[in-house]
Tab-separated table of N, CA and C in Angstrom:
chain	number	residue	atom	x	y	z
A	144	MET	N	0.719	-1.454	-0.129
A	144	MET	CA	-0.041	-0.217	0.250
A	144	MET	C	0.927	1.029	0.192
A	145	VAL	N	0.571	1.621	-0.866
A	145	VAL	CA	0.914	3.230	-0.998
A	145	VAL	C	0.135	4.959	-0.736
A	146	LEU	N	0.391	5.053	0.644
A	146	LEU	CA	-0.396	6.120	1.059
A	146	LEU	C	-0.056	7.572	1.614
A	147	ARG	N	-0.474	8.171	1.285
A	147	ARG	CA	-0.138	10.063	2.272
A	147	ARG	C	0.401	9.670	3.160
A	148	GLU	N	1.654	10.160	3.725
A	148	GLU	CA	1.510	9.946	5.354
A	148	GLU	C	0.912	10.592	6.303
A	149	SER	N	0.207	11.503	5.809
A	149	SER	CA	-0.281	12.466	6.803
A	149	SER	C	-1.786	11.569	6.343
A	150	ASP	N	-1.915	10.566	5.556
A	150	ASP	CA	-3.262	9.740	5.929
A	150	ASP	C	-2.864	8.327	7.126
A	151	VAL	N	-2.250	7.736	7.350
A	151	VAL	CA	-1.429	7.051	7.585
A	151	VAL	C	-2.232	6.260	9.110
A	152	ASP	N	-2.577	7.526	9.854
A	152	ASP	CA	-2.909	7.284	11.861
A	152	ASP	C	-4.222	6.970	10.975
A	153	ARG	N	-5.296	7.801	10.020
A	153	ARG	CA	-6.374	7.011	10.297
A	153	ARG	C	-6.552	5.825	8.962
A	154	TRP	N	-5.469	5.278	8.722
A	154	TRP	CA	-5.746	3.896	7.824
A	154	TRP	C	-6.699	2.947	8.584
A	155	PRO	N	-7.777	2.008	8.498
A	155	PRO	CA	-8.254	1.174	9.409
A	155	PRO	C	-7.393	-0.241	9.461
A	156	GLY	N	-6.740	-0.814	8.073
A	156	GLY	CA	-6.212	-1.962	8.067
A	156	GLY	C	-7.234	-2.972	7.216
A	157	GLY	N	-6.803	-4.180	7.123
A	157	GLY	CA	-7.698	-5.084	6.972
A	157	GLY	C	-7.034	-5.258	5.021
A	158	ASP	N	-8.434	-6.617	4.640
A	158	ASP	CA	-7.783	-7.194	3.594
A	158	ASP	C	-7.897	-5.940	1.912
A	159	VAL	N	-7.210	-5.144	1.783
A	159	VAL	CA	-7.522	-4.515	0.450
A	159	VAL	C	-7.124	-4.795	-0.665
A	160	ALA	N	-5.895	-6.054	-0.293
A	160	ALA	CA	-5.432	-6.246	-1.839
A	160	ALA	C	-6.328	-7.821	-1.951
A	161	THR	N	-6.915	-8.072	-2.973
A	161	THR	CA	-7.527	-9.281	-3.236
A	161	THR	C	-6.749	-10.177	-4.642
A	162	GLN	N	-6.793	-11.085	-4.012
A	162	GLN	CA	-6.834	-11.839	-5.798
A	162	GLN	C	-7.633	-11.564	-7.184
A	163	ARG	N	-8.456	-10.569	-6.753
A	163	ARG	CA	-9.355	-10.332	-8.364
A	163	ARG	C	-8.998	-9.584	-8.978
A	164	MET	N	-7.662	-8.423	-7.825
A	164	MET	CA	-6.679	-7.806	-8.914
A	164	MET	C	-6.394	-8.430	-10.437
A	165	PRO	N	-6.904	-7.981	-11.624
A	165	PRO	CA	-6.518	-8.297	-12.723
A	165	PRO	C	-4.601	-8.488	-12.960
A	166	GLN	N	-4.293	-7.406	-12.084
A	166	GLN	CA	-2.415	-7.008	-12.612
A	166	GLN	C	-2.051	-7.049	-10.668
A	167	PHE	N	-0.869	-6.599	-10.825
A	167	PHE	CA	-0.190	-7.095	-9.346
A	167	PHE	C	-0.375	-5.577	-8.328
A	168	ALA	N	-0.485	-4.116	-9.110
A	168	ALA	CA	-1.162	-3.129	-8.674
A	168	ALA	C	-2.235	-2.720	-9.110
A	169	ALA	N	-2.768	-1.780	-8.107
A	169	ALA	CA	-4.204	-0.938	-8.327
A	169	ALA	C	-4.015	0.467	-8.235
A	170	ILE	N	-4.520	1.270	-8.478
A	170	ILE	CA	-4.810	2.597	-7.557
A	170	ILE	C	-6.771	2.855	-6.988
A	171	GLY	N	-6.476	2.608	-6.446
A	171	GLY	CA	-7.563	2.875	-5.490
A	171	GLY	C	-7.501	4.561	-4.235
A	172	GLU	N	-8.930	4.412	-3.701
A	172	GLU	CA	-8.819	5.788	-3.366
A	172	GLU	C	-9.523	5.636	-1.646
A	173	PHE	N	-8.448	6.899	-0.452
A	173	PHE	CA	-9.000	6.848	0.467
A	173	PHE	C	-8.415	8.381	0.816
A	174	ALA	N	-9.428	8.868	2.201
A	174	ALA	CA	-9.272	9.907	2.231
A	174	ALA	C	-8.879	11.138	1.220
A	175	GLY	N	-10.220	10.710	0.540
A	175	GLY	CA	-10.263	11.982	-0.599
A	175	GLY	C	-8.311	11.929	-1.575
A	176	SER	N	-7.816	11.146	-0.778
A	176	SER	CA	-7.025	11.145	-2.287
A	176	SER	C	-6.424	10.003	-2.604
A	177	GLN	N	-5.820	9.522	-4.056
A	177	GLN	CA	-5.781	7.932	-4.436
A	177	GLN	C	-4.521	7.342	-3.581
A	178	VAL	N	-4.699	6.314	-3.548
A	178	VAL	CA	-3.652	5.024	-3.073
A	178	VAL	C	-3.015	4.052	-4.262
A	179	ILE	N	-2.021	3.420	-3.937
A	179	ILE	CA	-1.798	2.449	-4.736
A	179	ILE	C	-1.769	0.846	-3.676
A	180	VAL	N	-2.448	0.189	-4.104
A	180	VAL	CA	-2.308	-0.894	-3.476
A	180	VAL	C	-2.124	-2.046	-4.169
A	181	LEU	N	-0.768	-3.085	-3.741
A	181	LEU	CA	0.404	-4.200	-4.259
A	181	LEU	C	-0.731	-4.901	-4.394
A	182	ARG	N	-0.456	-5.607	-4.994
A	182	ARG	CA	-1.293	-7.666	-4.273
A	182	ARG	C	-0.848	-8.515	-2.798
A	183	ASP	N	0.368	-7.940	-3.007
A	183	ASP	CA	1.304	-8.462	-1.922
A	183	ASP	C	2.476	-7.524	-1.834
A	184	PRO	N	2.183	-6.671	-0.552
A	184	PRO	CA	3.114	-5.730	-0.654
A	184	PRO	C	4.361	-6.131	0.408
A	185	GLU	N	4.508	-7.100	1.294
A	185	GLU	CA	5.894	-7.609	1.602
A	185	GLU	C	6.717	-7.422	1.232
A	186	LEU	N	7.782	-7.560	1.604
A	186	LEU	CA	9.199	-7.566	1.158
A	186	LEU	C	9.268	-6.480	-0.156
A	187	THR	N	8.459	-5.422	0.100
A	187	THR	CA	8.833	-4.526	-1.161
A	187	THR	C	9.526	-3.805	-0.480
A	188	THR	N	10.356	-2.645	-1.685
A	188	THR	CA	11.056	-1.701	-0.775
A	188	THR	C	10.888	-0.479	-2.037
A	189	VAL	N	11.851	0.591	-2.131
A	189	VAL	CA	11.188	1.451	-3.041
A	189	VAL	C	12.770	2.091	-3.469
A	190	VAL	N	12.432	2.201	-4.631
A	190	VAL	CA	14.033	2.595	-5.438
A	190	VAL	C	13.700	4.089	-6.194
A	191	PRO	N	14.307	5.254	-5.720
A	191	PRO	CA	13.975	6.970	-6.503
A	191	PRO	C	14.427	6.442	-7.819
A	192	LEU	N	13.656	6.792	-8.488
A	192	LEU	CA	13.876	7.187	-10.191
A	192	LEU	C	15.004	8.262	-10.367
A	193	GLU	N	15.732	8.366	-11.661
A	193	GLU	CA	16.421	9.633	-11.643
A	193	GLU	C	15.648	10.470	-11.591
A	194	LEU	N	14.457	10.541	-12.641
A	194	LEU	CA	13.939	11.681	-13.631
A	194	LEU	C	12.157	11.760	-13.046
A	195	GLY	N	12.237	11.575	-11.546
A	195	GLY	CA	11.136	11.545	-10.687
A	195	GLY	C	10.417	10.436	-10.891
A	196	GLY	N	9.570	9.694	-9.484
A	196	GLY	CA	8.696	8.668	-9.003
A	196	GLY	C	9.717	7.799	-9.168
A	197	VAL	N	8.846	6.680	-8.588
A	197	VAL	CA	10.021	5.202	-7.843
A	197	VAL	C	9.781	4.037	-8.634
A	198	LEU	N	10.142	3.422	-7.937
A	198	LEU	CA	10.250	2.013	-8.350
A	198	LEU	C	10.032	1.479	-7.384
A	199	LEU	N	8.911	0.438	-7.117
A	199	LEU	CA	8.629	-0.372	-5.703
A	199	LEU	C	9.012	-1.837	-6.038
A	200	VAL	N	10.285	-2.513	-5.760
A	200	VAL	CA	10.437	-3.349	-6.504
A	200	VAL	C	10.341	-4.785	-4.618
A	201	THR	N	9.074	-5.903	-4.949
A	201	THR	CA	8.808	-6.981	-4.266
A	201	THR	C	9.520	-8.177	-4.774
A	202	ALA	N	10.394	-8.277	-3.857
A	202	ALA	CA	10.818	-9.828	-3.817
A	202	ALA	C	10.264	-11.120	-3.669
A	203	VAL	N	9.997	-11.992	-4.520
A	203	VAL	CA	9.164	-12.835	-4.378
A	203	VAL	C	10.169	-14.229	-3.857
A	204	TYR	N	11.245	-14.210	-4.108
A	204	TYR	CA	12.448	-14.684	-3.177
A	204	TYR	C	13.614	-14.519	-4.041
A	205	CYS	N	14.739	-13.560	-3.644
A	205	CYS	CA	15.978	-13.635	-3.697
A	205	CYS	C	17.149	-13.994	-2.584
A	206	GLU	N	18.426	-13.860	-2.930
A	206	GLU	CA	19.462	-14.009	-2.275
A	206	GLU	C	19.382	-12.719	-1.239
A	207	GLY	N	19.428	-11.735	-1.115
A	207	GLY	CA	19.364	-10.294	-0.389
A	207	GLY	C	19.571	-9.245	-1.136
A	208	ASP	N	19.276	-8.398	-0.218
A	208	ASP	CA	19.175	-7.009	-0.893
A	208	ASP	C	20.410	-6.581	-2.113
A	209	ARG	N	21.617	-6.766	-1.783
A	209	ARG	CA	22.755	-7.190	-2.798
A	209	ARG	C	22.728	-7.590	-3.583
A	210	SER	N	22.315	-8.667	-3.626
A	210	SER	CA	21.287	-9.302	-5.388
A	210	SER	C	21.092	-8.419	-6.160
A	211	LEU	N	20.119	-7.945	-5.468
A	211	LEU	CA	19.016	-6.852	-6.302
A	211	LEU	C	19.531	-6.016	-7.160
A	212	ASP	N	21.159	-5.424	-6.208
A	212	ASP	CA	21.580	-4.205	-7.371
A	212	ASP	C	21.729	-4.463	-8.983
A	213	GLY	N	22.212	-5.335	-9.079
A	213	GLY	CA	22.900	-6.031	-10.618
A	213	GLY	C	21.614	-5.694	-11.753
A	214	HIS	N	21.085	-6.443	-10.686
A	214	HIS	CA	19.703	-6.888	-11.976
A	214	HIS	C	19.005	-5.830	-11.750
A	215	LEU	N	18.622	-4.265	-10.927
A	215	LEU	CA	18.081	-3.688	-10.952
A	215	LEU	C	18.542	-2.551	-12.431
A	216	GLU	N	20.072	-3.037	-12.591
A	216	GLU	CA	20.409	-1.586	-13.409
A	216	GLU	C	20.307	-2.083	-14.812
A	217	MET	N	19.585	-3.629	-14.841
A	217	MET	CA	19.021	-4.297	-16.527
A	217	MET	C	17.724	-4.779	-16.048
A	218	LEU	N	16.383	-3.564	-16.011
A	218	LEU	CA	15.109	-3.657	-16.013
A	218	LEU	C	14.772	-4.060	-17.215
A	219	PRO	N	13.739	-5.006	-17.279
A	219	PRO	CA	13.521	-5.093	-18.688
A	219	PRO	C	12.925	-3.895	-19.010
A	220	VAL	N	12.879	-4.142	-20.426
A	220	VAL	CA	12.633	-2.782	-21.385
A	220	VAL	C	11.053	-2.665	-22.043
A	221	SER	N	10.737	-3.814	-22.283
A	221	SER	CA	9.178	-3.577	-22.973
A	221	SER	C	8.402	-4.824	-22.036
A	222	GLY	N	7.490	-4.815	-22.307
A	222	GLY	CA	6.324	-6.177	-21.259
A	222	GLY	C	5.630	-5.890	-20.105
A	223	TRP	N	6.214	-4.457	-19.876
A	223	TRP	CA	4.979	-3.292	-18.524
A	223	TRP	C	3.568	-3.712	-18.959
A	224	HIS	N	3.027	-3.659	-17.929
A	224	HIS	CA	1.271	-3.150	-18.294
A	224	HIS	C	0.878	-1.679	-17.260
A	225	VAL	N	0.680	-1.180	-18.349
A	225	VAL	CA	0.584	0.475	-17.786
A	225	VAL	C	-1.179	0.174	-17.695
A	226	LEU	N	-1.390	0.621	-16.383
A	226	LEU	CA	-2.292	0.575	-15.613
A	226	LEU	C	-3.468	1.728	-16.515
A	227	PRO	N	-4.507	1.123	-16.564
A	227	PRO	CA	-5.423	2.667	-17.413
A	227	PRO	C	-5.575	3.635	-17.192
A	228	ARG	N	-5.992	3.546	-15.260
A	228	ARG	CA	-5.963	4.782	-14.900
A	228	ARG	C	-4.980	5.553	-14.226
A	229	LYS	N	-4.724	6.562	-14.132
A	229	LYS	CA	-3.289	7.642	-13.744
A	229	LYS	C	-3.427	7.970	-12.105
A	230	PHE	N	-2.106	7.821	-11.757
A	230	PHE	CA	-2.588	8.383	-10.245
A	230	PHE	C	-1.717	9.571	-10.148
A	231	ARG	N	-2.814	9.728	-9.004
A	231	ARG	CA	-2.360	11.918	-9.005
A	231	ARG	C	-1.703	11.898	-7.508
A	232	ALA	N	-0.461	12.536	-7.716
A	232	ALA	CA	0.551	12.167	-5.786
A	232	ALA	C	-0.219	14.264	-5.586
A	233	THR	N	-0.176	14.261	-4.453
A	233	THR	CA	-0.227	15.219	-4.029
A	233	THR	C	0.343	16.455	-3.573
A	234	GLY	N	1.882	15.338	-3.589
A	234	GLY	CA	3.049	15.937	-3.589
A	234	GLY	C	3.513	15.735	-1.747
A	235	GLY	N	4.681	16.016	-1.524
A	235	GLY	CA	5.247	15.364	-0.007
A	235	GLY	C	5.383	14.012	0.096
A	236	ASN	N	5.171	13.932	1.089
A	236	ASN	CA	5.634	12.163	1.872
A	236	ASN	C	4.642	11.309	1.864
A	237	TYR	N	4.663	10.088	1.418
A	237	TYR	CA	3.846	9.089	1.645
A	237	TYR	C	4.650	7.876	2.177
A	238	THR	N	4.066	6.566	2.139
A	238	THR	CA	4.231	5.670	3.552
A	238	THR	C	3.733	3.955	2.223
A	239	LEU	N	4.772	3.319	2.318
A	239	LEU	CA	4.338	2.239	1.972
A	239	LEU	C	4.572	1.212	2.771
A	240	PHE	N	3.403	0.686	2.929
A	240	PHE	CA	3.573	-0.741	4.078
A	240	PHE	C	2.684	-1.632	3.963
A	241	ASP	N	2.343	-2.922	4.844
A	241	ASP	CA	1.257	-3.677	4.278
A	241	ASP	C	-0.305	-3.579	4.869
A	242	GLY	N	-0.534	-2.718	3.819
A	242	GLY	CA	-2.153	-2.068	4.119
A	242	GLY	C	-2.703	-3.051	5.054
A	243	SER	N	-2.659	-4.734	5.484
A	243	SER	CA	-3.520	-4.916	6.276
A	243	SER	C	-3.433	-4.855	7.646
A	244	LEU	N	-1.947	-3.756	8.096
A	244	LEU	CA	-1.681	-3.266	9.285
A	244	LEU	C	-2.694	-1.926	9.369
A	245	SER	N	-3.411	-1.727	10.304
A	245	SER	CA	-3.687	-0.333	11.081
A	245	SER	C	-2.694	0.799	11.130
A	246	GLY	N	-3.123	1.874	11.161
A	246	GLY	CA	-2.266	2.594	11.113
A	246	GLY	C	-1.608	3.061	12.720
A	247	LYS	N	-2.670	2.634	13.798
A	247	LYS	CA	-2.735	2.524	15.368
A	247	LYS	C	-1.275	1.733	14.975
A	248	ALA	N	-1.866	0.397	14.213
A	248	ALA	CA	-0.369	-0.807	14.460
A	248	ALA	C	1.053	-0.685	14.149
A	249	LEU	N	0.548	0.409	13.287
A	249	LEU	CA	2.283	0.844	12.241
A	249	LEU	C	3.070	1.653	13.403
A	250	LYS	N	2.307	2.378	14.135
A	250	LYS	CA	2.815	3.597	14.794
A	250	LYS	C	3.166	2.741	16.368
A	251	ASP	N	3.104	1.454	16.456
A	251	ASP	CA	3.058	1.323	18.071
A	251	ASP	C	4.323	0.423	18.150
A	252	PRO	N	5.187	1.363	18.928
A	252	PRO	CA	6.419	1.260	19.061
A	252	PRO	C	7.123	-0.554	19.798
A	253	ALA	N	6.087	-1.093	20.680
A	253	ALA	CA	6.310	-2.427	20.419
A	253	ALA	C	5.777	-3.694	19.407
A	254	LEU	N	5.551	-2.762	17.938
A	254	LEU	CA	5.350	-3.923	16.818
A	254	LEU	C	6.118	-3.491	15.926
A	255	GLN	N	6.964	-2.925	15.907
A	255	GLN	CA	7.735	-2.656	15.111
A	255	GLN	C	8.787	-3.454	14.388
A	256	PRO	N	9.445	-4.362	15.915
A	256	PRO	CA	10.353	-5.317	15.305
A	256	PRO	C	9.555	-6.779	14.508
A	257	LYS	N	8.198	-6.656	14.965
A	257	LYS	CA	7.165	-7.957	14.214
A	257	LYS	C	6.917	-6.933	13.145
A	258	ILE	N	6.720	-6.158	12.656
A	258	ILE	CA	6.010	-5.516	11.500
A	258	ILE	C	7.369	-5.494	10.251
A	259	LEU	N	8.654	-5.634	11.085
A	259	LEU	CA	9.317	-5.023	9.842
A	259	LEU	C	9.817	-6.319	9.716
A	260	GLU	N	10.004	-7.445	10.872
A	260	GLU	CA	10.379	-9.291	10.153
A	260	GLU	C	9.342	-9.399	9.532
A	261	GLU	N	8.057	-9.407	9.777
A	261	GLU	CA	6.812	-10.463	8.881
A	261	GLU	C	6.424	-9.195	8.351
A	262	HIS	N	6.315	-8.208	7.601
A	262	HIS	CA	5.811	-7.422	7.357
A	262	HIS	C	6.832	-6.350	6.028
A	263	GLY	N	7.840	-6.163	6.288
A	263	GLY	CA	8.537	-5.631	5.101
A	263	GLY	C	8.933	-4.534	6.080
A	264	GLY	N	8.471	-4.209	7.641
A	264	GLY	CA	8.319	-3.015	7.668
A	264	GLY	C	7.778	-1.676	7.015
A	265	VAL	N	7.696	-0.574	6.974
A	265	VAL	CA	7.800	0.799	6.503
A	265	VAL	C	8.189	1.793	5.973
A	266	ILE	N	8.303	2.144	4.911
A	266	ILE	CA	9.138	3.085	4.437
A	266	ILE	C	8.059	4.347	3.518
A	267	GLN	N	9.364	5.796	4.299
A	267	GLN	CA	8.546	6.565	3.923
A	267	GLN	C	9.466	7.329	2.519
A	268	PHE	N	9.057	8.097	1.580
A	268	PHE	CA	10.046	8.330	0.336
A	268	PHE	C	8.745	9.516	0.285
A	269	ALA	N	9.507	10.633	-0.761
A	269	ALA	CA	9.038	12.159	-1.227
A	269	ALA	C	8.673	11.476	-2.019
A	270	LEU	N	6.757	11.890	-2.880
A	270	LEU	CA	6.584	11.897	-4.072
A	270	LEU	C	6.076	13.343	-4.778
A	271	ALA	N	6.911	14.111	-5.562
A	271	ALA	CA	6.496	15.202	-6.030
A	271	ALA	C	5.156	14.952	-6.562
A	272	GLU	N	4.346	16.155	-6.528
A	272	GLU	CA	2.694	16.658	-6.750
A	272	GLU	C	2.908	16.334	-8.809
A	273	GLY	N	1.611	15.593	-9.163
A	273	GLY	CA	1.741	15.352	-10.229
A	273	GLY	C	0.959	14.093	-10.704
A	274	THR	N	0.826	13.769	-11.532
A	274	THR	CA	0.249	12.730	-12.308
A	274	THR	C	1.348	11.795	-12.950
A	275	TYR	N	1.301	10.454	-12.642
A	275	TYR	CA	2.083	9.479	-12.641
A	275	TYR	C	1.743	8.025	-13.667
A	276	ASP	N	2.115	7.618	-14.046
A	276	ASP	CA	1.784	6.290	-14.596
A	276	ASP	C	1.961	5.355	-13.858
A	277	VAL	N	1.442	4.116	-13.829
A	277	VAL	CA	1.644	3.224	-13.307
A	277	VAL	C	2.113	2.063	-13.890
A	278	GLU	N	3.018	1.416	-13.944
A	278	GLU	CA	3.185	0.616	-14.354
A	278	GLU	C	3.847	-0.800	-13.797
A	279	CYS	N	3.570	-1.911	-14.331
A	279	CYS	CA	3.639	-3.557	-14.096
A	279	CYS	C	4.791	-4.467	-14.568
A	280	PHE	N	5.251	-4.905	-14.196
A	280	PHE	CA	6.242	-6.196	-14.435
A	280	PHE	C	6.599	-7.448	-13.498
A	281	GLY	N	5.943	-8.497	-14.422
A	281	GLY	CA	6.264	-9.278	-13.360
A	281	GLY	C	5.090	-10.621	-13.495
A	282	PRO	N	5.836	-11.791	-12.539
A	282	PRO	CA	6.736	-11.659	-12.040
A	282	PRO	C	7.957	-11.953	-12.541
A	283	TRP	N	9.240	-11.223	-12.765
A	283	TRP	CA	10.698	-11.491	-13.308
A	283	TRP	C	11.483	-12.079	-12.554
A	284	ASP	N	12.061	-13.302	-13.573
A	284	ASP	CA	12.752	-13.763	-12.652
A	284	ASP	C	14.301	-13.855	-13.781
A	285	PRO	N	14.959	-12.543	-13.057
A	285	PRO	CA	16.419	-12.572	-13.489
A	285	PRO	C	17.597	-13.404	-14.014
A	286	ASP	N	17.758	-14.823	-12.775
A	286	ASP	CA	18.302	-15.914	-12.847
A	286	ASP	C	17.806	-16.545	-12.209
A	287	ALA	N	18.111	-17.727	-11.792
A	287	ALA	CA	17.427	-18.520	-10.765
A	287	ALA	C	17.352	-18.776	-9.830
A	288	GLN	N	17.786	-17.739	-8.806
A	288	GLN	CA	17.589	-17.558	-7.049
A	288	GLN	C	16.749	-16.064	-6.919
A	289	THR	N	16.562	-15.718	-8.373
A	289	THR	CA	15.134	-14.235	-7.768
A	289	THR	C	14.419	-14.240	-8.746
A	290	SER	N	12.851	-13.748	-8.077
A	290	SER	CA	12.088	-13.789	-9.199
A	290	SER	C	11.029	-12.228	-7.942
A	291	LEU	N	11.258	-11.173	-8.979
A	291	LEU	CA	10.546	-10.131	-8.578
A	291	LEU	C	8.929	-9.743	-9.075
A	292	TRP	N	8.634	-8.752	-8.576
A	292	TRP	CA	7.619	-8.215	-9.031
A	292	TRP	C	8.040	-6.900	-9.090
A	293	LEU	N	7.868	-5.838	-10.400
A	293	LEU	CA	7.878	-4.518	-10.593
A	293	LEU	C	6.822	-3.689	-10.867
A	294	THR	N	6.938	-2.518	-9.936
A	294	THR	CA	5.816	-1.355	-9.549
A	294	THR	C	6.269	-0.197	-10.584
A	295	ARG	N	6.300	0.410	-10.852
A	295	ARG	CA	6.870	2.057	-12.016
A	295	ARG	C	6.388	2.618	-11.572
A	296	VAL	N	6.370	4.133	-10.806
A	296	VAL	CA	6.133	4.849	-11.030
A	296	VAL	C	6.070	5.990	-11.117
A	297	VAL	N	5.631	6.879	-12.934
A	297	VAL	CA	6.807	7.963	-13.423
A	297	VAL	C	5.812	8.758	-13.622
A	298	ARG	N	6.644	9.932	-14.042
A	298	ARG	CA	5.591	10.511	-13.970
A	298	ARG	C	4.782	10.961	-15.963
A	299	SER	N	4.173	11.281	-16.110
A	299	SER	CA	2.940	11.519	-17.620
A	299	SER	C	3.515	11.867	-17.972
A	300	ALA	N	3.850	11.855	-19.481
A	300	ALA	CA	3.610	12.659	-20.527
A	300	ALA	C	2.632	13.611	-21.098
A	301	VAL	N	1.219	12.817	-19.991
A	301	VAL	CA	0.032	14.196	-20.365
A	301	VAL	C	-0.343	14.297	-19.197
């Protein structure tokens, strides 16, 4: 789940991503703003893109973070599925987390170790105001030890 940081406290938690999603990612609504829902947000990290936007990398399995570095330099060029709906960012800070957890649970210091271990933690990042295309690719198996889902959030040309 990618949600405005200012809305995290109000997030109720629950099963927001279901198998009914035709793609790995979808655009939804919460508290008057758009959110990006990932079918399986655990073990997802954020990689800033040079021209703005972010790449959300979800590890189905891999040898570790360092094994990803080389793969991310050789991303697939074709085969990306662009969601028909654009994502409108309001600017500022966004939070990537497992949407099944409530905002209250995310802020509970006693739960932080469990959230990090079982849900991949909570990652905050900045996203400039604007309209973005959301593109999905996966599963991508760059080698026998790695399987990834990629979700690219890039500035729209129009």
